[in-house]
C-alpha cells in the first residue's frame, strides 16, 4: 500500500509565483514590494531571483499590524515575563 505524500511547498518563489502568492497576476507588483529577492543560479551569475515566502509574510504582517514572528509581544510567555519585570521594577523603586 502506498502512503500519501503531502505536496512540498517551496520556500523560495519565482517572481511570477511571488506575485501569485500576493494575489496578483503580474510580477510587476513586486516593484512595490520592499522585499529583496535572493539571487540564485547554477552558473554563479545570480540571474534567477527568488522571493523568500517568510520575508513576504513578515512584510505583510507589518502592513496588516500583525506582530512579526520573533517579536517579543508575539509570544504570550515573553509578554508575561516583560510584564512581571516591569511590576518588579516598580516594586523596587
PDB file of N, CA and C in Angstrom:
ATOM      1  N   UNK A   1       0.833  -1.166   0.000  1.00  0.00           N
ATOM      2  CA  UNK A   1       0.000   0.000   0.000  1.00  0.00           C
ATOM      3  C   UNK A   1       0.892   1.249   0.000  1.00  0.00           C
ATOM      4  N   UNK A   2       0.556   2.212  -0.833  1.00  0.00           N
ATOM      5  CA  UNK A   2       1.327   3.455  -0.926  1.00  0.00           C
ATOM      6  C   UNK A   2       0.799   4.473   0.074  1.00  0.00           C
ATOM      7  N   UNK A   3       1.729   5.180   0.666  1.00  0.00           N
ATOM      8  CA  UNK A   3       1.339   6.253   1.583  1.00  0.00           C
ATOM      9  C   UNK A   3       1.158   7.541   0.790  1.00  0.00           C
ATOM     10  N   UNK A   4       0.213   8.330   1.214  1.00  0.00           N
ATOM     11  CA  UNK A   4       0.007   9.634   0.579  1.00  0.00           C
ATOM     12  C   UNK A   4       1.148  10.558   0.989  1.00  0.00           C
ATOM     13  N   UNK A   5       1.665  11.270   0.039  1.00  0.00           N
ATOM     14  CA  UNK A   5       2.751  12.205   0.296  1.00  0.00           C
ATOM     15  C   UNK A   5       2.201  13.622   0.153  1.00  0.00           C
ATOM     16  N   UNK A   6       2.432  14.415   1.188  1.00  0.00           N
ATOM     17  CA  UNK A   6       1.973  15.803   1.142  1.00  0.00           C
ATOM     18  C   UNK A   6       2.811  16.576   0.123  1.00  0.00           C
ATOM     19  N   UNK A   7       2.182  17.456  -0.615  1.00  0.00           N
ATOM     20  CA  UNK A   7       2.953  18.248  -1.576  1.00  0.00           C
ATOM     21  C   UNK A   7       3.939  19.162  -0.848  1.00  0.00           C
ATOM     22  N   UNK A   8       5.087  19.332  -1.415  1.00  0.00           N
ATOM     23  CA  UNK A   8       6.108  20.195  -0.829  1.00  0.00           C
ATOM     24  C   UNK A   8       5.837  21.629  -1.269  1.00  0.00           C
ATOM     25  N   UNK A   9       5.772  22.511  -0.294  1.00  0.00           N
ATOM     26  CA  UNK A   9       5.580  23.924  -0.578  1.00  0.00           C
ATOM     27  C   UNK A   9       6.955  24.586  -0.604  1.00  0.00           C
ATOM     28  N   UNK A  10       7.375  25.129  -1.740  1.00  0.00           N
ATOM     29  CA  UNK A  10       8.694  25.748  -1.804  1.00  0.00           C
ATOM     30  C   UNK A  10       8.765  26.997  -0.935  1.00  0.00           C
ATOM     31  N   UNK A  11       9.914  27.226  -0.349  1.00  0.00           N
ATOM     32  CA  UNK A  11      10.117  28.439   0.439  1.00  0.00           C
ATOM     33  C   UNK A  11      10.504  29.605  -0.452  1.00  0.00           C
ATOM     34  N   UNK A  12      11.234  29.330  -1.520  1.00  0.00           N
ATOM     35  CA  UNK A  12      11.649  30.375  -2.451  1.00  0.00           C
ATOM     36  C   UNK A  12      10.758  30.346  -3.682  1.00  0.00           C
ATOM     37  N   UNK A  13      10.259  31.507  -4.063  1.00  0.00           N
ATOM     38  CA  UNK A  13       9.322  31.615  -5.184  1.00  0.00           C
ATOM     39  C   UNK A  13       9.924  32.430  -6.318  1.00  0.00           C
ATOM     40  N   UNK A  14       9.596  32.050  -7.538  1.00  0.00           N
ATOM     41  CA  UNK A  14       9.969  32.860  -8.702  1.00  0.00           C
ATOM     42  C   UNK A  14       9.167  34.161  -8.630  1.00  0.00           C
ATOM     43  N   UNK A  15       9.546  35.172  -9.391  1.00  0.00           N
ATOM     44  CA  UNK A  15       8.759  36.410  -9.381  1.00  0.00           C
ATOM     45  C   UNK A  15       7.276  36.179  -9.719  1.00  0.00           C
ATOM     46  N   UNK A  16       7.013  35.321 -10.665  1.00  0.00           N
ATOM     47  CA  UNK A  16       5.616  35.037 -11.041  1.00  0.00           C
ATOM     48  C   UNK A  16       4.878  34.346  -9.885  1.00  0.00           C
ATOM     49  N   UNK A  17       5.551  33.401  -9.231  1.00  0.00           N
ATOM     50  CA  UNK A  17       4.939  32.707  -8.091  1.00  0.00           C
ATOM     51  C   UNK A  17       4.732  33.659  -6.916  1.00  0.00           C
ATOM     52  N   UNK A  18       5.710  34.552  -6.683  1.00  0.00           N
ATOM     53  CA  UNK A  18       5.588  35.519  -5.590  1.00  0.00           C
ATOM     54  C   UNK A  18       4.404  36.453  -5.835  1.00  0.00           C
ATOM     55  N   UNK A  19       4.246  36.906  -7.064  1.00  0.00           N
ATOM     56  CA  UNK A  19       3.105  37.770  -7.391  1.00  0.00           C
ATOM     57  C   UNK A  19       1.795  37.023  -7.156  1.00  0.00           C
ATOM     58  N   UNK A  20       1.727  35.786  -7.582  1.00  0.00           N
ATOM     59  CA  UNK A  20       0.515  34.979  -7.364  1.00  0.00           C
ATOM     60  C   UNK A  20       0.276  34.766  -5.881  1.00  0.00           C
ATOM     61  N   UNK A  21       1.336  34.536  -5.111  1.00  0.00           N
ATOM     62  CA  UNK A  21       1.230  34.355  -3.661  1.00  0.00           C
ATOM     63  C   UNK A  21       0.611  35.597  -3.010  1.00  0.00           C
ATOM     64  N   UNK A  22       0.958  36.773  -3.553  1.00  0.00           N
ATOM     65  CA  UNK A  22       0.416  38.030  -3.040  1.00  0.00           C
ATOM     66  C   UNK A  22      -0.971  38.345  -3.599  1.00  0.00           C
ATOM     67  N   UNK A  23      -1.425  37.524  -4.547  1.00  0.00           N
ATOM     68  CA  UNK A  23      -2.759  37.703  -5.100  1.00  0.00           C
ATOM     69  C   UNK A  23      -2.812  38.529  -6.370  1.00  0.00           C
ATOM     70  N   UNK A  24      -1.680  38.660  -7.051  1.00  0.00           N
ATOM     71  CA  UNK A  24      -1.627  39.443  -8.285  1.00  0.00           C
ATOM     72  C   UNK A  24      -1.276  38.555  -9.470  1.00  0.00           C
ATOM     73  N   UNK A  25      -1.729  38.973 -10.644  1.00  0.00           N
ATOM     74  CA  UNK A  25      -1.453  38.208 -11.866  1.00  0.00           C
ATOM     75  C   UNK A  25      -0.118  38.570 -12.489  1.00  0.00           C
ATOM     76  N   UNK A  26       0.346  39.789 -12.255  1.00  0.00           N
ATOM     77  CA  UNK A  26       1.572  40.266 -12.888  1.00  0.00           C
ATOM     78  C   UNK A  26       2.688  40.442 -11.863  1.00  0.00           C
ATOM     79  N   UNK A  27       3.889  40.032 -12.254  1.00  0.00           N
ATOM     80  CA  UNK A  27       5.054  40.189 -11.386  1.00  0.00           C
ATOM     81  C   UNK A  27       5.464  41.657 -11.252  1.00  0.00           C
ATOM     82  N   UNK A  28       4.846  42.540 -12.024  1.00  0.00           N
ATOM     83  CA  UNK A  28       5.167  43.961 -11.942  1.00  0.00           C
ATOM     84  C   UNK A  28       4.886  44.519 -10.542  1.00  0.00           C
ATOM     85  N   UNK A  29       3.979  43.899  -9.818  1.00  0.00           N
ATOM     86  CA  UNK A  29       3.650  44.354  -8.458  1.00  0.00           C
ATOM     87  C   UNK A  29       4.865  44.289  -7.545  1.00  0.00           C
ATOM     88  N   UNK A  30       5.812  43.425  -7.854  1.00  0.00           N
ATOM     89  CA  UNK A  30       6.974  43.244  -6.989  1.00  0.00           C
ATOM     90  C   UNK A  30       7.854  44.487  -6.920  1.00  0.00           C
ATOM     91  N   UNK A  31       7.698  45.403  -7.873  1.00  0.00           N
ATOM     92  CA  UNK A  31       8.430  46.666  -7.819  1.00  0.00           C
ATOM     93  C   UNK A  31       7.984  47.500  -6.620  1.00  0.00           C
ATOM     94  N   UNK A  32       6.781  47.232  -6.117  1.00  0.00           N
ATOM     95  CA  UNK A  32       6.226  47.959  -4.973  1.00  0.00           C
ATOM     96  C   UNK A  32       6.469  47.243  -3.643  1.00  0.00           C
ATOM     97  N   UNK A  33       7.071  46.075  -3.706  1.00  0.00           N
ATOM     98  CA  UNK A  33       7.274  45.246  -2.511  1.00  0.00           C
ATOM     99  C   UNK A  33       8.711  45.420  -2.020  1.00  0.00           C
ATOM    100  N   UNK A  34       8.893  45.875  -0.763  1.00  0.00           N
ATOM    101  CA  UNK A  34      10.249  46.117  -0.264  1.00  0.00           C
ATOM    102  C   UNK A  34      10.951  44.856   0.252  1.00  0.00           C
ATOM    103  N   UNK A  35      10.787  43.756  -0.448  1.00  0.00           N
ATOM    104  CA  UNK A  35      11.470  42.507  -0.102  1.00  0.00           C
ATOM    105  C   UNK A  35      12.502  42.251  -1.198  1.00  0.00           C
ATOM    106  N   UNK A  36      13.751  42.163  -0.798  1.00  0.00           N
ATOM    107  CA  UNK A  36      14.831  41.954  -1.759  1.00  0.00           C
ATOM    108  C   UNK A  36      14.885  40.496  -2.167  1.00  0.00           C
ATOM    109  N   UNK A  37      14.857  40.225  -3.462  1.00  0.00           N
ATOM    110  CA  UNK A  37      14.937  38.825  -3.888  1.00  0.00           C
ATOM    111  C   UNK A  37      16.334  38.262  -3.644  1.00  0.00           C
ATOM    112  N   UNK A  38      16.367  36.967  -3.435  1.00  0.00           N
ATOM    113  CA  UNK A  38      17.628  36.243  -3.314  1.00  0.00           C
ATOM    114  C   UNK A  38      18.003  35.813  -4.717  1.00  0.00           C
ATOM    115  N   UNK A  39      19.223  36.056  -5.102  1.00  0.00           N
ATOM    116  CA  UNK A  39      19.653  35.715  -6.467  1.00  0.00           C
ATOM    117  C   UNK A  39      20.434  34.416  -6.423  1.00  0.00           C
ATOM    118  N   UNK A  40      19.875  33.404  -7.050  1.00  0.00           N
ATOM    119  CA  UNK A  40      20.473  32.072  -7.064  1.00  0.00           C
ATOM    120  C   UNK A  40      20.588  31.608  -8.510  1.00  0.00           C
ATOM    121  N   UNK A  41      21.692  30.959  -8.816  1.00  0.00           N
ATOM    122  CA  UNK A  41      21.824  30.353 -10.137  1.00  0.00           C
ATOM    123  C   UNK A  41      22.868  29.259 -10.093  1.00  0.00           C
ATOM    124  N   UNK A  42      22.793  28.398 -11.058  1.00  0.00           N
ATOM    125  CA  UNK A  42      23.764  27.307 -11.142  1.00  0.00           C
ATOM    126  C   UNK A  42      25.055  27.761 -11.811  1.00  0.00           C
ATOM    127  N   UNK A  43      25.015  28.884 -12.532  1.00  0.00           N
ATOM    128  CA  UNK A  43      26.214  29.346 -13.229  1.00  0.00           C
ATOM    129  C   UNK A  43      26.997  30.406 -12.451  1.00  0.00           C
ATOM    130  N   UNK A  44      26.527  30.727 -11.242  1.00  0.00           N
ATOM    131  CA  UNK A  44      27.223  31.706 -10.413  1.00  0.00           C
ATOM    132  C   UNK A  44      26.930  33.147 -10.753  1.00  0.00           C
ATOM    133  N   UNK A  45      26.065  33.399 -11.707  1.00  0.00           N
ATOM    134  CA  UNK A  45      25.751  34.766 -12.132  1.00  0.00           C
ATOM    135  C   UNK A  45      24.622  35.395 -11.318  1.00  0.00           C
ATOM    136  N   UNK A  46      23.860  34.593 -10.596  1.00  0.00           N
ATOM    137  CA  UNK A  46      22.766  35.128  -9.797  1.00  0.00           C
ATOM    138  C   UNK A  46      21.646  35.707 -10.620  1.00  0.00           C
ATOM    139  N   UNK A  47      21.322  35.050 -11.711  1.00  0.00           N
ATOM    140  CA  UNK A  47      20.324  35.600 -12.632  1.00  0.00           C
ATOM    141  C   UNK A  47      18.901  35.107 -12.367  1.00  0.00           C
ATOM    142  N   UNK A  48      18.714  34.248 -11.386  1.00  0.00           N
ATOM    143  CA  UNK A  48      17.382  33.707 -11.098  1.00  0.00           C
ATOM    144  C   UNK A  48      16.881  34.207  -9.756  1.00  0.00           C
ATOM    145  N   UNK A  49      16.199  35.373  -9.737  1.00  0.00           N
ATOM    146  CA  UNK A  49      15.739  35.897  -8.453  1.00  0.00           C
ATOM    147  C   UNK A  49      14.651  35.014  -7.849  1.00  0.00           C
ATOM    148  N   UNK A  50      14.718  34.858  -6.543  1.00  0.00           N
ATOM    149  CA  UNK A  50      13.718  34.091  -5.807  1.00  0.00           C
ATOM    150  C   UNK A  50      13.295  34.904  -4.584  1.00  0.00           C
ATOM    151  N   UNK A  51      12.010  34.878  -4.293  1.00  0.00           N
ATOM    152  CA  UNK A  51      11.459  35.601  -3.150  1.00  0.00           C
ATOM    153  C   UNK A  51      11.181  34.626  -2.020  1.00  0.00           C
ATOM    154  N   UNK A  52      11.682  34.942  -0.834  1.00  0.00           N
ATOM    155  CA  UNK A  52      11.507  34.104   0.344  1.00  0.00           C
ATOM    156  C   UNK A  52      10.082  34.299   0.876  1.00  0.00           C
ATOM    157  N   UNK A  53       9.344  33.221   1.004  1.00  0.00           N
ATOM    158  CA  UNK A  53       7.965  33.282   1.489  1.00  0.00           C
ATOM    159  C   UNK A  53       7.916  33.917   2.875  1.00  0.00           C
ATOM    160  N   UNK A  54       8.872  33.580   3.722  1.00  0.00           N
ATOM    161  CA  UNK A  54       8.873  34.130   5.084  1.00  0.00           C
ATOM    162  C   UNK A  54       9.107  35.635   5.075  1.00  0.00           C
ATOM    163  N   UNK A  55       9.941  36.124   4.168  1.00  0.00           N
ATOM    164  CA  UNK A  55      10.168  37.570   4.060  1.00  0.00           C
ATOM    165  C   UNK A  55       8.899  38.266   3.571  1.00  0.00           C
ATOM    166  N   UNK A  56       8.221  37.656   2.618  1.00  0.00           N
ATOM    167  CA  UNK A  56       6.950  38.212   2.137  1.00  0.00           C
ATOM    168  C   UNK A  56       5.920  38.228   3.268  1.00  0.00           C
ATOM    169  N   UNK A  57       5.857  37.143   4.027  1.00  0.00           N
ATOM    170  CA  UNK A  57       4.916  37.073   5.150  1.00  0.00           C
ATOM    171  C   UNK A  57       5.218  38.132   6.203  1.00  0.00           C
ATOM    172  N   UNK A  58       6.502  38.324   6.527  1.00  0.00           N
ATOM    173  CA  UNK A  58       6.883  39.326   7.526  1.00  0.00           C
ATOM    174  C   UNK A  58       6.486  40.721   7.063  1.00  0.00           C
ATOM    175  N   UNK A  59       6.689  41.014   5.775  1.00  0.00           N
ATOM    176  CA  UNK A  59       6.306  42.308   5.228  1.00  0.00           C
ATOM    177  C   UNK A  59       4.793  42.495   5.330  1.00  0.00           C
ATOM    178  N   UNK A  60       4.040  41.470   4.953  1.00  0.00           N
ATOM    179  CA  UNK A  60       2.583  41.548   5.032  1.00  0.00           C
ATOM    180  C   UNK A  60       2.115  41.685   6.478  1.00  0.00           C
ATOM    181  N   UNK A  61       2.760  40.973   7.404  1.00  0.00           N
ATOM    182  CA  UNK A  61       2.409  41.081   8.818  1.00  0.00           C
ATOM    183  C   UNK A  61       2.569  42.518   9.302  1.00  0.00           C
ATOM    184  N   UNK A  62       3.647  43.163   8.876  1.00  0.00           N
ATOM    185  CA  UNK A  62       3.873  44.550   9.256  1.00  0.00           C
ATOM    186  C   UNK A  62       2.821  45.482   8.674  1.00  0.00           C
ATOM    187  N   UNK A  63       2.424  45.239   7.435  1.00  0.00           N
ATOM    188  CA  UNK A  63       1.393  46.071   6.796  1.00  0.00           C
ATOM    189  C   UNK A  63       0.042  45.936   7.484  1.00  0.00           C
ATOM    190  N   UNK A  64      -0.273  44.730   7.904  1.00  0.00           N
ATOM    191  CA  UNK A  64      -1.592  44.483   8.479  1.00  0.00           C
ATOM    192  C   UNK A  64      -1.642  44.727   9.978  1.00  0.00           C
ATOM    193  N   UNK A  65      -0.495  45.064  10.575  1.00  0.00           N
ATOM    194  CA  UNK A  65      -0.484  45.330  12.002  1.00  0.00           C
ATOM    195  C   UNK A  65      -0.262  44.093  12.854  1.00  0.00           C
ATOM    196  N   UNK A  66      -0.080  42.958  12.224  1.00  0.00           N
ATOM    197  CA  UNK A  66       0.235  41.754  12.980  1.00  0.00           C
ATOM    198  C   UNK A  66       1.682  41.823  13.430  1.00  0.00           C
ATOM    199  N   UNK A  67       1.976  41.189  14.531  1.00  0.00           N
ATOM    200  CA  UNK A  67       3.351  41.197  15.004  1.00  0.00           C
ATOM    201  C   UNK A  67       4.162  40.172  14.238  1.00  0.00           C
ATOM    202  N   UNK A  68       5.331  40.574  13.777  1.00  0.00           N
ATOM    203  CA  UNK A  68       6.163  39.614  13.055  1.00  0.00           C
ATOM    204  C   UNK A  68       6.649  38.493  13.959  1.00  0.00           C
ATOM    205  N   UNK A  69       6.939  37.372  13.363  1.00  0.00           N
ATOM    206  CA  UNK A  69       7.475  36.242  14.094  1.00  0.00           C
ATOM    207  C   UNK A  69       8.760  36.681  14.777  1.00  0.00           C
ATOM    208  N   UNK A  70       8.915  36.317  16.036  1.00  0.00           N
ATOM    209  CA  UNK A  70      10.109  36.684  16.768  1.00  0.00           C
ATOM    210  C   UNK A  70       9.959  37.964  17.584  1.00  0.00           C
ATOM    211  N   UNK A  71       8.887  38.735  17.349  1.00  0.00           N
ATOM    212  CA  UNK A  71       8.654  39.946  18.132  1.00  0.00           C
ATOM    213  C   UNK A  71       8.333  39.526  19.562  1.00  0.00           C
ATOM    214  N   UNK A  72       8.899  40.181  20.576  1.00  0.00           N
ATOM    215  CA  UNK A  72       8.687  39.749  21.960  1.00  0.00           C
ATOM    216  C   UNK A  72       7.220  39.665  22.364  1.00  0.00           C
ATOM    217  N   UNK A  73       6.395  40.560  21.851  1.00  0.00           N
ATOM    218  CA  UNK A  73       4.982  40.540  22.232  1.00  0.00           C
ATOM    219  C   UNK A  73       4.187  39.464  21.502  1.00  0.00           C
ATOM    220  N   UNK A  74       4.784  38.816  20.519  1.00  0.00           N
ATOM    221  CA  UNK A  74       4.076  37.773  19.777  1.00  0.00           C
ATOM    222  C   UNK A  74       3.941  36.497  20.597  1.00  0.00           C
ATOM    223  N   UNK A  75       4.840  36.283  21.536  1.00  0.00           N
ATOM    224  CA  UNK A  75       4.817  35.086  22.375  1.00  0.00           C
ATOM    225  C   UNK A  75       4.225  35.471  23.732  1.00  0.00           C
ATOM    226  N   UNK A  76       3.096  34.864  24.135  1.00  0.00           N
ATOM    227  CA  UNK A  76       2.484  35.217  25.417  1.00  0.00           C
ATOM    228  C   UNK A  76       3.435  35.041  26.599  1.00  0.00           C
ATOM    229  N   UNK A  77       4.298  34.056  26.554  1.00  0.00           N
ATOM    230  CA  UNK A  77       5.249  33.842  27.650  1.00  0.00           C
ATOM    231  C   UNK A  77       6.201  35.030  27.759  1.00  0.00           C
ATOM    232  N   UNK A  78       6.692  35.513  26.633  1.00  0.00           N
ATOM    233  CA  UNK A  78       7.582  36.676  26.641  1.00  0.00           C
ATOM    234  C   UNK A  78       6.855  37.912  27.174  1.00  0.00           C
ATOM    235  N   UNK A  79       5.596  38.089  26.794  1.00  0.00           N
ATOM    236  CA  UNK A  79       4.821  39.230  27.247  1.00  0.00           C
ATOM    237  C   UNK A  79       4.616  39.160  28.759  1.00  0.00           C
ATOM    238  N   UNK A  80       4.340  37.963  29.274  1.00  0.00           N
ATOM    239  CA  UNK A  80       4.154  37.786  30.715  1.00  0.00           C
ATOM    240  C   UNK A  80       5.446  38.094  31.466  1.00  0.00           C
ATOM    241  N   UNK A  81       6.556  37.660  30.931  1.00  0.00           N
ATOM    242  CA  UNK A  81       7.849  37.938  31.564  1.00  0.00           C
ATOM    243  C   UNK A  81       8.147  39.432  31.572  1.00  0.00           C
ATOM    244  N   UNK A  82       7.844  40.116  30.489  1.00  0.00           N
ATOM    245  CA  UNK A  82       8.065  41.558  30.420  1.00  0.00           C
ATOM    246  C   UNK A  82       7.168  42.287  31.419  1.00  0.00           C
ATOM    247  N   UNK A  83       5.926  41.845  31.540  1.00  0.00           N
ATOM    248  CA  UNK A  83       5.002  42.456  32.494  1.00  0.00           C
ATOM    249  C   UNK A  83       5.492  42.241  33.925  1.00  0.00           C
ATOM    250  N   UNK A  84       5.960  41.043  34.216  1.00  0.00           N
ATOM    251  CA  UNK A  84       6.479  40.745  35.546  1.00  0.00           C
ATOM    252  C   UNK A  84       7.715  41.588  35.850  1.00  0.00           C
ATOM    253  N   UNK A  85       8.608  41.725  34.882  1.00  0.00           N
ATOM    254  CA  UNK A  85       9.808  42.529  35.081  1.00  0.00           C
ATOM    255  C   UNK A  85       9.441  43.981  35.362  1.00  0.00           C
ATOM    256  N   UNK A  86       8.449  44.518  34.661  1.00  0.00           N
ATOM    257  CA  UNK A  86       8.005  45.891  34.890  1.00  0.00           C
ATOM    258  C   UNK A  86       7.399  46.029  36.280  1.00  0.00           C
ATOM    259  N   UNK A  87       6.602  45.052  36.700  1.00  0.00           N
ATOM    260  CA  UNK A  87       5.998  45.049  38.028  1.00  0.00           C
ATOM    261  C   UNK A  87       7.087  45.036  39.098  1.00  0.00           C
ATOM    262  N   UNK A  88       8.074  44.177  38.913  1.00  0.00           N
ATOM    263  CA  UNK A  88       9.152  44.043  39.892  1.00  0.00           C
ATOM    264  C   UNK A  88       9.963  45.334  39.953  1.00  0.00           C
ATOM    265  N   UNK A  89      10.163  45.974  38.827  1.00  0.00           N
ATOM    266  CA  UNK A  89      10.916  47.233  38.795  1.00  0.00           C
ATOM    267  C   UNK A  89      10.182  48.302  39.572  1.00  0.00           C
ATOM    268  N   UNK A  90       8.859  48.361  39.434  1.00  0.00           N
ATOM    269  CA  UNK A  90       8.053  49.343  40.165  1.00  0.00           C
ATOM    270  C   UNK A  90       8.139  49.110  41.669  1.00  0.00           C
ATOM    271  N   UNK A  91       8.087  47.854  42.045  1.00  0.00           N
ATOM    272  CA  UNK A  91       8.105  47.499  43.475  1.00  0.00           C
ATOM    273  C   UNK A  91       9.431  47.853  44.132  1.00  0.00           C
ATOM    274  N   UNK A  92      10.512  47.767  43.367  1.00  0.00           N
ATOM    275  CA  UNK A  92      11.831  48.023  43.954  1.00  0.00           C
ATOM    276  C   UNK A  92      12.168  49.516  43.976  1.00  0.00           C
ATOM    277  N   UNK A  93      11.364  50.319  43.295  1.00  0.00           N
ATOM    278  CA  UNK A  93      11.649  51.764  43.230  1.00  0.00           C
ATOM    279  C   UNK A  93      11.143  52.514  44.440  1.00  0.00           C
TER     280      UNK A  93
END
